[in-house]
Amino acid sequence: MPELPEIEIVRRSLFKMVNKAKITNIKINNKNLRYKIPHRFSKQLIGEKILDISRRSKYLIFHFKKKKLLSHLGMSGKLLLFKEKSNTLLRTSFYYDLNILPQHNHIYFFLNNNLTIIYNDVRRFGFFKIFNNIELNQIPFLKKLGLEPFNKKFHLEYFKNFVKSRKKNIKNLLMDQTFVSGLGNIYVNEALFISKIHPLRKCNNLKKKEIIILISNIKKILRDSISKGGSSIKDFINSRGKSGNFQQYFRVYDKENKNCSRNSCRGLIKKIWISKRSSFYCSNCQK
DNA sequence: TTCTTTGTTCCGGA
DNA sequence: GTCCGGAACAAAGA
């Protein structure tokens, strides 16, 4: 569920607390994540100092002197911060109040500042990979990615150029990470709703005006979501266990059979599947 | 037992 | 060669 805004919030909240901290130990409870954690994993990271944490699309990158640790949270991955001294107290609040179960704590990164980063993931679709001496844009997972939505180059001309020879529907285009990277199902649904564009419209048939509105809305919705603390389908919390609250602002996602929230409309929200992904749209105002 | 959920990769047909 | 949709994959809860 975490999409760009959620990852950005995790990045910011982690960075505040663990920048310049050194990894003193690592405990792996379950190495079977999306990709199996190799034996050398702990050895390669212990003693390394976190020099930066950056984000590309939905990936987090921990920067060390020569190494980079790439992480993707998959569907339900969480990076929790744990204060050693008040261990018990935080455990309670993380694990029970927020329905985070300790049996899904898979990796512990112990730091020299009395904090521990815990990777918790119910479905284990997330992953960690270490890269040595490599530029960011050469990392295999990152080099195929399209523009970041906030990139100034993500504009009308880029869109028109990209769809010139393409015929897919606009929903699948926005889900395509080689076109624009960081959007997932939820924000694509929302952006199309706000832009009054039907998800099945062919991407090369959008009018100039519609493209401009859509791009502007994508940027706006991501920015708003970050400022509100990230989306919070209940699986998502930020690194300090604080739940995001963007969920209450969803206008179309998971609103099947509800009335359209647009004042002037009041059409019915429909649910369809597009490439096996649930898609919600207003049958009246999304043309 | 089956369905649904996600992002990503892989594959075959067009 | 390129585009595009579908399948597979990971795990678990309903």
PDB file of C-alpha atoms (C1' of nucleotides) in Angstrom:
ATOM      1  CA  MET A   1       0.000   0.000   0.000  1.00  0.00           C
ATOM      2  CA  PRO A   2       2.756   2.463   0.612  1.00  0.00           C
ATOM      3  CA  GLU A   3       3.113   4.717  -2.411  1.00  0.00           C
ATOM      4  CA  LEU A   4       5.326   7.726  -2.953  1.00  0.00           C
ATOM      5  CA  PRO A   5       3.943   9.946  -0.155  1.00  0.00           C
ATOM      6  CA  GLU A   6       4.177   7.187   2.447  1.00  0.00           C
ATOM      7  CA  ILE A   7       7.752   6.359   1.513  1.00  0.00           C
ATOM      8  CA  GLU A   8       8.683  10.024   1.607  1.00  0.00           C
ATOM      9  CA  ILE A   9       7.250  10.346   5.099  1.00  0.00           C
ATOM     10  CA  VAL A  10       9.120   7.281   6.291  1.00  0.00           C
ATOM     11  CA  ARG A  11      12.273   8.753   4.783  1.00  0.00           C
ATOM     12  CA  ARG A  12      11.846  12.065   6.556  1.00  0.00           C
ATOM     13  CA  SER A  13      10.936  10.650   9.928  1.00  0.00           C
ATOM     14  CA  LEU A  14      13.774   8.119   9.798  1.00  0.00           C
ATOM     15  CA  PHE A  15      16.312  10.656   8.618  1.00  0.00           C
ATOM     16  CA  LYS A  16      15.588  12.958  11.554  1.00  0.00           C
ATOM     17  CA  MET A  17      16.320  10.211  14.041  1.00  0.00           C
ATOM     18  CA  VAL A  18      19.062   8.051  12.566  1.00  0.00           C
ATOM     19  CA  ASN A  19      21.182  10.266  10.335  1.00  0.00           C
ATOM     20  CA  LYS A  20      24.866   9.806  11.232  1.00  0.00           C
ATOM     21  CA  ALA A  21      24.087   6.780  13.383  1.00  0.00           C
ATOM     22  CA  LYS A  22      26.211   3.675  13.083  1.00  0.00           C
ATOM     23  CA  ILE A  23      24.861   0.144  12.737  1.00  0.00           C
ATOM     24  CA  THR A  24      26.201  -1.850  15.665  1.00  0.00           C
ATOM     25  CA  ASN A  25      24.358  -5.105  15.158  1.00  0.00           C
ATOM     26  CA  ILE A  26      21.711  -6.773  13.034  1.00  0.00           C
ATOM     27  CA  LYS A  27      19.299  -9.519  13.975  1.00  0.00           C
ATOM     28  CA  ILE A  28      17.460 -11.410  11.281  1.00  0.00           C
ATOM     29  CA  ASN A  29      14.402 -13.358  12.361  1.00  0.00           C
ATOM     30  CA  ASN A  30      13.226 -14.283   8.911  1.00  0.00           C
ATOM     31  CA  LYS A  31      15.395 -14.000   5.820  1.00  0.00           C
ATOM     32  CA  ASN A  32      12.668 -15.055   3.422  1.00  0.00           C
ATOM     33  CA  LEU A  33      11.446 -11.711   2.202  1.00  0.00           C
ATOM     34  CA  ARG A  34      10.695 -10.930  -1.449  1.00  0.00           C
ATOM     35  CA  TYR A  35      14.330 -11.815  -2.088  1.00  0.00           C
ATOM     36  CA  LYS A  36      16.191 -14.006   0.365  1.00  0.00           C
ATOM     37  CA  ILE A  37      18.548 -12.101   2.661  1.00  0.00           C
ATOM     38  CA  PRO A  38      22.066 -13.434   1.921  1.00  0.00           C
ATOM     39  CA  HIS A  39      24.373 -14.754   4.631  1.00  0.00           C
ATOM     40  CA  ARG A  40      26.792 -11.855   4.224  1.00  0.00           C
ATOM     41  CA  PHE A  41      24.077  -9.243   4.826  1.00  0.00           C
ATOM     42  CA  SER A  42      24.805  -8.426   8.472  1.00  0.00           C
ATOM     43  CA  LYS A  43      28.556  -8.572   8.056  1.00  0.00           C
ATOM     44  CA  GLN A  44      28.412  -6.085   5.193  1.00  0.00           C
ATOM     45  CA  LEU A  45      26.460  -3.515   7.181  1.00  0.00           C
ATOM     46  CA  ILE A  46      27.696  -3.741  10.755  1.00  0.00           C
ATOM     47  CA  GLY A  47      30.000  -0.814  11.487  1.00  0.00           C
ATOM     48  CA  GLU A  48      28.625   1.308   8.647  1.00  0.00           C
ATOM     49  CA  LYS A  49      27.422   4.829   9.345  1.00  0.00           C
ATOM     50  CA  ILE A  50      24.195   6.132   7.809  1.00  0.00           C
ATOM     51  CA  LEU A  51      25.232   9.194   5.810  1.00  0.00           C
ATOM     52  CA  ASP A  52      21.957   9.880   4.058  1.00  0.00           C
ATOM     53  CA  ILE A  53      18.538   8.418   3.342  1.00  0.00           C
ATOM     54  CA  SER A  54      17.024   9.178  -0.026  1.00  0.00           C
ATOM     55  CA  ARG A  55      13.973   8.126  -1.965  1.00  0.00           C
ATOM     56  CA  ARG A  56      13.467   7.236  -5.595  1.00  0.00           C
ATOM     57  CA  SER A  57       9.880   6.377  -6.518  1.00  0.00           C
ATOM     58  CA  LYS A  58       8.741   3.925  -3.847  1.00  0.00           C
ATOM     59  CA  TYR A  59      12.276   2.858  -2.974  1.00  0.00           C
ATOM     60  CA  LEU A  60      14.271   3.978   0.028  1.00  0.00           C
ATOM     61  CA  ILE A  61      18.043   4.139  -0.180  1.00  0.00           C
ATOM     62  CA  PHE A  62      20.328   4.180   2.868  1.00  0.00           C
ATOM     63  CA  HIS A  63      23.682   5.669   1.939  1.00  0.00           C
ATOM     64  CA  PHE A  64      26.902   4.529   3.534  1.00  0.00           C
ATOM     65  CA  LYS A  65      30.473   5.437   2.692  1.00  0.00           C
ATOM     66  CA  LYS A  66      30.766   3.044  -0.231  1.00  0.00           C
ATOM     67  CA  LYS A  67      27.632   0.949   0.077  1.00  0.00           C
ATOM     68  CA  LYS A  68      23.983   1.569  -0.515  1.00  0.00           C
ATOM     69  CA  LEU A  69      21.102  -0.334   1.020  1.00  0.00           C
ATOM     70  CA  LEU A  70      18.047  -0.383  -1.229  1.00  0.00           C
ATOM     71  CA  SER A  71      14.691  -1.107   0.339  1.00  0.00           C
ATOM     72  CA  HIS A  72      11.184  -1.571  -0.965  1.00  0.00           C
ATOM     73  CA  LEU A  73       8.328  -2.026   1.484  1.00  0.00           C
ATOM     74  CA  GLY A  74       6.140  -4.073  -0.826  1.00  0.00           C
ATOM     75  CA  MET A  75       2.516  -4.114   0.288  1.00  0.00           C
ATOM     76  CA  SER A  76       2.740  -4.069   4.030  1.00  0.00           C
ATOM     77  CA  GLY A  77       6.359  -3.401   4.995  1.00  0.00           C
ATOM     78  CA  LYS A  78       7.035  -0.995   7.850  1.00  0.00           C
ATOM     79  CA  LEU A  79      10.204   0.497   9.225  1.00  0.00           C
ATOM     80  CA  LEU A  80       9.634   1.049  12.904  1.00  0.00           C
ATOM     81  CA  LEU A  81      11.836   3.005  15.229  1.00  0.00           C
ATOM     82  CA  PHE A  82      12.412   1.618  18.610  1.00  0.00           C
ATOM     83  CA  LYS A  83      13.890   3.317  21.648  1.00  0.00           C
ATOM     84  CA  GLU A  84      15.995   0.843  23.603  1.00  0.00           C
ATOM     85  CA  LYS A  85      15.529   2.500  26.947  1.00  0.00           C
ATOM     86  CA  SER A  86      11.750   2.451  26.870  1.00  0.00           C
ATOM     87  CA  ASN A  87      11.540  -0.806  25.023  1.00  0.00           C
ATOM     88  CA  THR A  88       8.520  -2.184  26.764  1.00  0.00           C
ATOM     89  CA  LEU A  89       6.433   0.918  26.509  1.00  0.00           C
ATOM     90  CA  LEU A  90       6.989   1.315  22.817  1.00  0.00           C
ATOM     91  CA  ARG A  91       6.415  -2.330  22.142  1.00  0.00           C
ATOM     92  CA  THR A  92       2.971  -2.071  23.601  1.00  0.00           C
ATOM     93  CA  SER A  93       2.002   0.910  21.623  1.00  0.00           C
ATOM     94  CA  PHE A  94       3.472  -0.327  18.361  1.00  0.00           C
ATOM     95  CA  TYR A  95       2.434  -3.908  18.480  1.00  0.00           C
ATOM     96  CA  TYR A  96      -0.952  -3.854  20.063  1.00  0.00           C
ATOM     97  CA  ASP A  97      -2.477  -0.442  19.852  1.00  0.00           C
ATOM     98  CA  LEU A  98      -1.597  -0.164  16.207  1.00  0.00           C
ATOM     99  CA  ASN A  99      -2.071  -3.833  15.485  1.00  0.00           C
ATOM    100  CA  ILE A 100       1.540  -4.510  14.652  1.00  0.00           C
ATOM    101  CA  LEU A 101       2.388  -8.084  15.487  1.00  0.00           C
ATOM    102  CA  PRO A 102       5.862  -8.992  16.754  1.00  0.00           C
ATOM    103  CA  GLN A 103       5.868 -12.239  14.781  1.00  0.00           C
ATOM    104  CA  HIS A 104       6.190 -10.090  11.667  1.00  0.00           C
ATOM    105  CA  ASN A 105       9.345  -8.346  12.881  1.00  0.00           C
ATOM    106  CA  HIS A 106      11.853  -9.754  10.426  1.00  0.00           C
ATOM    107  CA  ILE A 107      14.984  -7.621  10.738  1.00  0.00           C
ATOM    108  CA  TYR A 108      16.408  -5.490  13.551  1.00  0.00           C
ATOM    109  CA  PHE A 109      19.061  -2.875  12.812  1.00  0.00           C
ATOM    110  CA  PHE A 110      20.616  -1.858  16.129  1.00  0.00           C
ATOM    111  CA  LEU A 111      22.191   1.597  16.111  1.00  0.00           C
ATOM    112  CA  ASN A 112      24.730   3.301  18.329  1.00  0.00           C
ATOM    113  CA  ASN A 113      22.247   5.996  19.391  1.00  0.00           C
ATOM    114  CA  ASN A 114      19.976   3.715  21.431  1.00  0.00           C
ATOM    115  CA  LEU A 115      17.556   3.370  18.556  1.00  0.00           C
ATOM    116  CA  THR A 116      16.668   0.276  16.602  1.00  0.00           C
ATOM    117  CA  ILE A 117      15.097   0.166  13.183  1.00  0.00           C
ATOM    118  CA  ILE A 118      12.741  -2.778  12.897  1.00  0.00           C
ATOM    119  CA  TYR A 119      11.504  -4.129   9.621  1.00  0.00           C
ATOM    120  CA  ASN A 120       8.007  -5.514  10.101  1.00  0.00           C
ATOM    121  CA  ASP A 121       6.065  -6.969   7.197  1.00  0.00           C
ATOM    122  CA  VAL A 122       2.956  -9.133   7.391  1.00  0.00           C
ATOM    123  CA  ARG A 123       3.077 -10.287   3.799  1.00  0.00           C
ATOM    124  CA  ARG A 124       6.858 -10.238   3.314  1.00  0.00           C
ATOM    125  CA  PHE A 125       6.720  -8.749  -0.169  1.00  0.00           C
ATOM    126  CA  GLY A 126       9.257  -6.088   0.723  1.00  0.00           C
ATOM    127  CA  PHE A 127      13.008  -6.441   0.303  1.00  0.00           C
ATOM    128  CA  PHE A 128      16.508  -5.210   1.120  1.00  0.00           C
ATOM    129  CA  LYS A 129      19.493  -5.334  -1.213  1.00  0.00           C
ATOM    130  CA  ILE A 130      23.037  -4.081  -0.738  1.00  0.00           C
ATOM    131  CA  PHE A 131      24.993  -2.476  -3.566  1.00  0.00           C
ATOM    132  CA  ASN A 132      28.704  -1.670  -3.524  1.00  0.00           C
ATOM    133  CA  ASN A 133      30.378   1.249  -5.289  1.00  0.00           C
ATOM    134  CA  ILE A 134      27.523   2.015  -7.611  1.00  0.00           C
ATOM    135  CA  GLU A 135      25.830   5.202  -8.700  1.00  0.00           C
ATOM    136  CA  LEU A 136      22.134   5.501  -7.822  1.00  0.00           C
ATOM    137  CA  ASN A 137      20.986   5.556 -11.415  1.00  0.00           C
ATOM    138  CA  GLN A 138      22.934   2.371 -12.142  1.00  0.00           C
ATOM    139  CA  ILE A 139      21.115   0.303  -9.538  1.00  0.00           C
ATOM    140  CA  PRO A 140      19.058  -2.255 -11.495  1.00  0.00           C
ATOM    141  CA  PHE A 141      15.756  -1.501  -9.772  1.00  0.00           C
ATOM    142  CA  LEU A 142      16.124   2.220 -10.296  1.00  0.00           C
ATOM    143  CA  LYS A 143      17.553   2.624 -13.745  1.00  0.00           C
ATOM    144  CA  LYS A 144      14.352   1.748 -15.596  1.00  0.00           C
ATOM    145  CA  LEU A 145      12.213   4.169 -13.635  1.00  0.00           C
ATOM    146  CA  GLY A 146      10.540   7.092 -15.341  1.00  0.00           C
ATOM    147  CA  LEU A 147      10.383  10.662 -14.049  1.00  0.00           C
ATOM    148  CA  GLU A 148       9.567  11.512 -10.496  1.00  0.00           C
ATOM    149  CA  PRO A 149       6.145  13.211 -10.446  1.00  0.00           C
ATOM    150  CA  PHE A 150       7.657  16.333  -8.873  1.00  0.00           C
ATOM    151  CA  ASN A 151      10.269  16.617 -11.602  1.00  0.00           C
ATOM    152  CA  LYS A 152       9.806  19.806 -13.611  1.00  0.00           C
ATOM    153  CA  LYS A 153      10.224  17.752 -16.753  1.00  0.00           C
ATOM    154  CA  PHE A 154       7.010  15.886 -15.951  1.00  0.00           C
ATOM    155  CA  HIS A 155       4.847  18.169 -18.080  1.00  0.00           C
ATOM    156  CA  LEU A 156       2.565  18.318 -21.112  1.00  0.00           C
ATOM    157  CA  GLU A 157       5.283  17.837 -23.729  1.00  0.00           C
ATOM    158  CA  TYR A 158       6.738  14.833 -21.910  1.00  0.00           C
ATOM    159  CA  PHE A 159       3.300  13.267 -21.703  1.00  0.00           C
ATOM    160  CA  LYS A 160       2.470  13.891 -25.360  1.00  0.00           C
ATOM    161  CA  ASN A 161       5.801  12.558 -26.486  1.00  0.00           C
ATOM    162  CA  PHE A 162       5.509   9.431 -24.377  1.00  0.00           C
ATOM    163  CA  VAL A 163       1.995   8.477 -25.546  1.00  0.00           C
ATOM    164  CA  LYS A 164       2.663   9.229 -29.213  1.00  0.00           C
ATOM    165  CA  SER A 165       3.010   5.580 -30.131  1.00  0.00           C
ATOM    166  CA  ARG A 166       0.966   4.142 -27.302  1.00  0.00           C
ATOM    167  CA  LYS A 167      -2.650   3.161 -26.945  1.00  0.00           C
ATOM    168  CA  LYS A 168      -3.088   1.905 -23.405  1.00  0.00           C
ATOM    169  CA  ASN A 169      -5.716   3.350 -21.133  1.00  0.00           C
ATOM    170  CA  ILE A 170      -4.834   6.275 -18.934  1.00  0.00           C
ATOM    171  CA  LYS A 171      -5.078   4.265 -15.726  1.00  0.00           C
ATOM    172  CA  ASN A 172      -2.512   1.732 -16.851  1.00  0.00           C
ATOM    173  CA  LEU A 173      -0.297   4.519 -18.158  1.00  0.00           C
ATOM    174  CA  LEU A 174      -0.189   6.177 -14.749  1.00  0.00           C
ATOM    175  CA  MET A 175       0.540   2.818 -13.125  1.00  0.00           C
ATOM    176  CA  ASP A 176       3.449   2.333 -15.529  1.00  0.00           C
ATOM    177  CA  GLN A 177       6.585   3.116 -13.508  1.00  0.00           C
ATOM    178  CA  THR A 178       8.642   3.743 -16.639  1.00  0.00           C
ATOM    179  CA  PHE A 179       6.338   6.644 -17.470  1.00  0.00           C
ATOM    180  CA  VAL A 180       6.068   8.275 -14.083  1.00  0.00           C
ATOM    181  CA  SER A 181       7.337   6.571 -10.953  1.00  0.00           C
ATOM    182  CA  GLY A 182       5.835   6.504  -7.503  1.00  0.00           C
ATOM    183  CA  LEU A 183       2.110   6.319  -8.136  1.00  0.00           C
ATOM    184  CA  GLY A 184       0.189   3.215  -7.106  1.00  0.00           C
ATOM    185  CA  ASN A 185      -3.403   2.140  -7.399  1.00  0.00           C
ATOM    186  CA  ILE A 186      -4.812   4.480  -4.777  1.00  0.00           C
ATOM    187  CA  TYR A 187      -3.335   7.747  -5.976  1.00  0.00           C
ATOM    188  CA  VAL A 188      -4.013   6.906  -9.616  1.00  0.00           C
ATOM    189  CA  ASN A 189      -7.693   6.426  -8.804  1.00  0.00           C
ATOM    190  CA  GLU A 190      -7.768   9.679  -6.874  1.00  0.00           C
ATOM    191  CA  ALA A 191      -5.915  11.715  -9.475  1.00  0.00           C
ATOM    192  CA  LEU A 192      -8.237  10.575 -12.269  1.00  0.00           C
ATOM    193  CA  PHE A 193     -11.287  11.325 -10.158  1.00  0.00           C
ATOM    194  CA  ILE A 194     -10.182  14.822  -9.307  1.00  0.00           C
ATOM    195  CA  SER A 195      -9.337  15.417 -12.953  1.00  0.00           C
ATOM    196  CA  LYS A 196     -12.742  14.092 -14.104  1.00  0.00           C
ATOM    197  CA  ILE A 197     -11.084  11.601 -16.433  1.00  0.00           C
ATOM    198  CA  HIS A 198     -12.489   8.112 -16.951  1.00  0.00           C
ATOM    199  CA  PRO A 199      -9.844   5.470 -16.184  1.00  0.00           C
ATOM    200  CA  LEU A 200     -10.439   3.591 -19.437  1.00  0.00           C
ATOM    201  CA  ARG A 201      -9.802   6.584 -21.709  1.00  0.00           C
ATOM    202  CA  LYS A 202      -7.025   5.928 -24.213  1.00  0.00           C
ATOM    203  CA  CYS A 203      -3.950   7.868 -23.149  1.00  0.00           C
ATOM    204  CA  ASN A 204      -3.335   9.194 -26.660  1.00  0.00           C
ATOM    205  CA  ASN A 205      -6.869  10.588 -26.872  1.00  0.00           C
ATOM    206  CA  LEU A 206      -6.709  12.992 -23.956  1.00  0.00           C
ATOM    207  CA  LYS A 207      -7.125  16.640 -24.773  1.00  0.00           C
ATOM    208  CA  LYS A 208      -4.324  19.067 -24.091  1.00  0.00           C
ATOM    209  CA  LYS A 209      -6.365  20.705 -21.377  1.00  0.00           C
ATOM    210  CA  GLU A 210      -7.064  17.378 -19.668  1.00  0.00           C
ATOM    211  CA  ILE A 211      -3.397  16.406 -19.649  1.00  0.00           C
ATOM    212  CA  ILE A 212      -2.408  19.688 -18.057  1.00  0.00           C
ATOM    213  CA  ILE A 213      -5.060  19.319 -15.383  1.00  0.00           C
ATOM    214  CA  LEU A 214      -4.136  15.707 -14.716  1.00  0.00           C
ATOM    215  CA  ILE A 215      -0.433  16.387 -14.309  1.00  0.00           C
ATOM    216  CA  SER A 216      -1.116  19.309 -12.054  1.00  0.00           C
ATOM    217  CA  ASN A 217      -3.502  17.243  -9.931  1.00  0.00           C
ATOM    218  CA  ILE A 218      -1.020  14.385  -9.593  1.00  0.00           C
ATOM    219  CA  LYS A 219       1.571  16.762  -8.187  1.00  0.00           C
ATOM    220  CA  LYS A 220      -0.974  18.409  -5.946  1.00  0.00           C
ATOM    221  CA  ILE A 221      -2.432  15.224  -4.505  1.00  0.00           C
ATOM    222  CA  LEU A 222       1.006  13.795  -3.698  1.00  0.00           C
ATOM    223  CA  ARG A 223       2.110  17.042  -2.107  1.00  0.00           C
ATOM    224  CA  ASP A 224      -1.098  17.240  -0.050  1.00  0.00           C
ATOM    225  CA  SER A 225      -0.768  13.675   1.067  1.00  0.00           C
ATOM    226  CA  ILE A 226       2.809  14.161   2.233  1.00  0.00           C
ATOM    227  CA  SER A 227       1.791  17.240   4.162  1.00  0.00           C
ATOM    228  CA  LYS A 228      -1.043  15.331   5.842  1.00  0.00           C
ATOM    229  CA  GLY A 229       1.230  12.534   6.977  1.00  0.00           C
ATOM    230  CA  GLY A 230       0.692  10.005   4.237  1.00  0.00           C
ATOM    231  CA  SER A 231      -2.151   7.809   3.266  1.00  0.00           C
ATOM    232  CA  SER A 232      -3.381   5.447   5.879  1.00  0.00           C
ATOM    233  CA  ILE A 233      -5.102   2.485   4.696  1.00  0.00           C
ATOM    234  CA  LYS A 234      -4.735   0.777   8.004  1.00  0.00           C
ATOM    235  CA  ASP A 235      -1.541  -1.019   6.965  1.00  0.00           C
ATOM    236  CA  PHE A 236       0.481   2.157   6.910  1.00  0.00           C
ATOM    237  CA  ILE A 237       2.145   3.956   9.757  1.00  0.00           C
ATOM    238  CA  ASN A 238       5.228   6.112   9.684  1.00  0.00           C
ATOM    239  CA  SER A 239       8.494   5.206  11.349  1.00  0.00           C
ATOM    240  CA  ARG A 240       7.543   6.496  14.734  1.00  0.00           C
ATOM    241  CA  GLY A 241       4.355   4.476  14.764  1.00  0.00           C
ATOM    242  CA  LYS A 242       2.248   7.491  13.964  1.00  0.00           C
ATOM    243  CA  SER A 243      -0.578   6.664  11.625  1.00  0.00           C
ATOM    244  CA  GLY A 244      -0.962   8.771   8.540  1.00  0.00           C
ATOM    245  CA  ASN A 245      -4.375  10.252   8.056  1.00  0.00           C
ATOM    246  CA  PHE A 246      -4.805  10.772   4.372  1.00  0.00           C
ATOM    247  CA  GLN A 247      -7.309   7.940   4.169  1.00  0.00           C
ATOM    248  CA  GLN A 248     -10.142  10.078   5.373  1.00  0.00           C
ATOM    249  CA  TYR A 249      -9.461  12.307   2.416  1.00  0.00           C
ATOM    250  CA  PHE A 250      -9.875   9.595  -0.210  1.00  0.00           C
ATOM    251  CA  ARG A 251     -12.631  10.703  -2.489  1.00  0.00           C
ATOM    252  CA  VAL A 252     -13.102   7.702  -4.735  1.00  0.00           C
ATOM    253  CA  TYR A 253     -10.826   4.818  -3.711  1.00  0.00           C
ATOM    254  CA  ASP A 254     -12.866   2.065  -2.048  1.00  0.00           C
ATOM    255  CA  LYS A 255     -16.067   4.107  -2.328  1.00  0.00           C
ATOM    256  CA  GLU A 256     -18.069   1.692  -4.428  1.00  0.00           C
ATOM    257  CA  ASN A 257     -21.804   2.510  -4.485  1.00  0.00           C
ATOM    258  CA  LYS A 258     -21.246   5.714  -2.545  1.00  0.00           C
ATOM    259  CA  ASN A 259     -22.407   9.010  -3.956  1.00  0.00           C
ATOM    260  CA  CYS A 260     -19.832  11.117  -5.721  1.00  0.00           C
ATOM    261  CA  SER A 261     -18.383  13.589  -3.260  1.00  0.00           C
ATOM    262  CA  ARG A 262     -18.368  16.390  -5.799  1.00  0.00           C
ATOM    263  CA  ASN A 263     -21.070  18.855  -4.783  1.00  0.00           C
ATOM    264  CA  SER A 264     -22.351  19.464  -8.261  1.00  0.00           C
ATOM    265  CA  CYS A 265     -22.487  15.777  -9.167  1.00  0.00           C
ATOM    266  CA  ARG A 266     -23.788  13.110  -6.797  1.00  0.00           C
ATOM    267  CA  GLY A 267     -23.318  10.344  -9.345  1.00  0.00           C
ATOM    268  CA  LEU A 268     -22.604   6.801  -8.215  1.00  0.00           C
ATOM    269  CA  ILE A 269     -19.075   5.491  -7.702  1.00  0.00           C
ATOM    270  CA  LYS A 270     -18.502   2.319  -9.695  1.00  0.00           C
ATOM    271  CA  LYS A 271     -15.902  -0.401  -9.225  1.00  0.00           C
ATOM    272  CA  ILE A 272     -14.323  -2.194 -12.158  1.00  0.00           C
ATOM    273  CA  TRP A 273     -11.127  -4.165 -12.668  1.00  0.00           C
ATOM    274  CA  ILE A 274      -8.467  -2.844 -15.004  1.00  0.00           C
ATOM    275  CA  SER A 275      -5.588  -5.266 -15.556  1.00  0.00           C
ATOM    276  CA  LYS A 276      -6.643  -7.116 -12.411  1.00  0.00           C
ATOM    277  CA  ARG A 277      -6.510  -3.960 -10.305  1.00  0.00           C
ATOM    278  CA  SER A 278      -9.606  -2.584  -8.626  1.00  0.00           C
ATOM    279  CA  SER A 279     -10.551   0.761 -10.096  1.00  0.00           C
ATOM    280  CA  PHE A 280     -13.088   3.242  -8.810  1.00  0.00           C
ATOM    281  CA  TYR A 281     -14.651   6.084 -10.733  1.00  0.00           C
ATOM    282  CA  CYS A 282     -17.717   8.287 -10.771  1.00  0.00           C
ATOM    283  CA  SER A 283     -20.026   7.097 -13.532  1.00  0.00           C
ATOM    284  CA  ASN A 284     -21.356  10.598 -13.942  1.00  0.00           C
ATOM    285  CA  CYS A 285     -18.548  13.126 -13.808  1.00  0.00           C
ATOM    286  CA  GLN A 286     -15.525  11.177 -15.060  1.00  0.00           C
ATOM    287  CA  LYS A 287     -15.733  11.372 -18.844  1.00  0.00           C
TER     288      LYS A 287
ATOM    289  C1'  DT B   1     -10.799 -23.653  -0.260  1.00  0.00           C
ATOM    290  C1'  DT B   2     -10.978 -19.535  -2.790  1.00  0.00           C
ATOM    291  C1'  DC B   3     -10.603 -14.789  -3.410  1.00  0.00           C
ATOM    292  C1'  DT B   4      -8.375 -10.422  -2.808  1.00  0.00           C
ATOM    293  C1'  DT B   5      -4.654  -7.395  -1.968  1.00  0.00           C
ATOM    294  C1'  DT B   6       0.307  -5.057  -3.930  1.00  0.00           C
ATOM    295  C1'  DG B   7       4.451  -3.867  -7.174  1.00  0.00           C
ATOM    296  C1'  DT B   8       7.448  -6.061 -10.138  1.00  0.00           C
ATOM    297  C1'  DT B   9       9.183  -9.226 -13.596  1.00  0.00           C
ATOM    298  C1'  DC B  10       8.657 -12.235 -17.288  1.00  0.00           C
ATOM    299  C1'  DC B  11       6.587 -13.938 -21.441  1.00  0.00           C
ATOM    300  C1'  DG B  12       3.923 -14.388 -25.631  1.00  0.00           C
ATOM    301  C1'  DG B  13       0.995 -12.365 -29.066  1.00  0.00           C
ATOM    302  C1'  DA B  14       0.168  -8.480 -31.921  1.00  0.00           C
TER     303       DA B  14
ATOM    304  C1'  DG C   1      12.154  -4.108 -31.974  1.00  0.00           C
ATOM    305  C1'  DT C   2       8.180  -2.291 -29.373  1.00  0.00           C
ATOM    306  C1'  DC C   3       3.975  -2.376 -27.065  1.00  0.00           C
ATOM    307  C1'  DC C   4       0.660  -4.332 -23.990  1.00  0.00           C
ATOM    308  C1'  DG C   5      -1.944  -7.386 -21.247  1.00  0.00           C
ATOM    309  C1'  DG C   6      -1.905 -11.453 -18.540  1.00  0.00           C
ATOM    310  C1'  DA C   7       0.325 -14.642 -15.453  1.00  0.00           C
ATOM    311  C1'  DA C   8       3.289 -15.563 -11.766  1.00  0.00           C
ATOM    312  C1'  DC C   9       5.169 -14.448  -7.387  1.00  0.00           C
ATOM    313  C1'  DA C  10       5.570 -13.355  -2.577  1.00  0.00           C
ATOM    314  C1'  DA C  11       1.959 -14.308   2.272  1.00  0.00           C
ATOM    315  C1'  DA C  12      -2.037 -13.916   4.874  1.00  0.00           C
ATOM    316  C1'  DG C  13      -6.631 -12.651   6.242  1.00  0.00           C
ATOM    317  C1'  DA C  14     -11.505 -12.970   5.367  1.00  0.00           C
TER     318       DA C  14
END
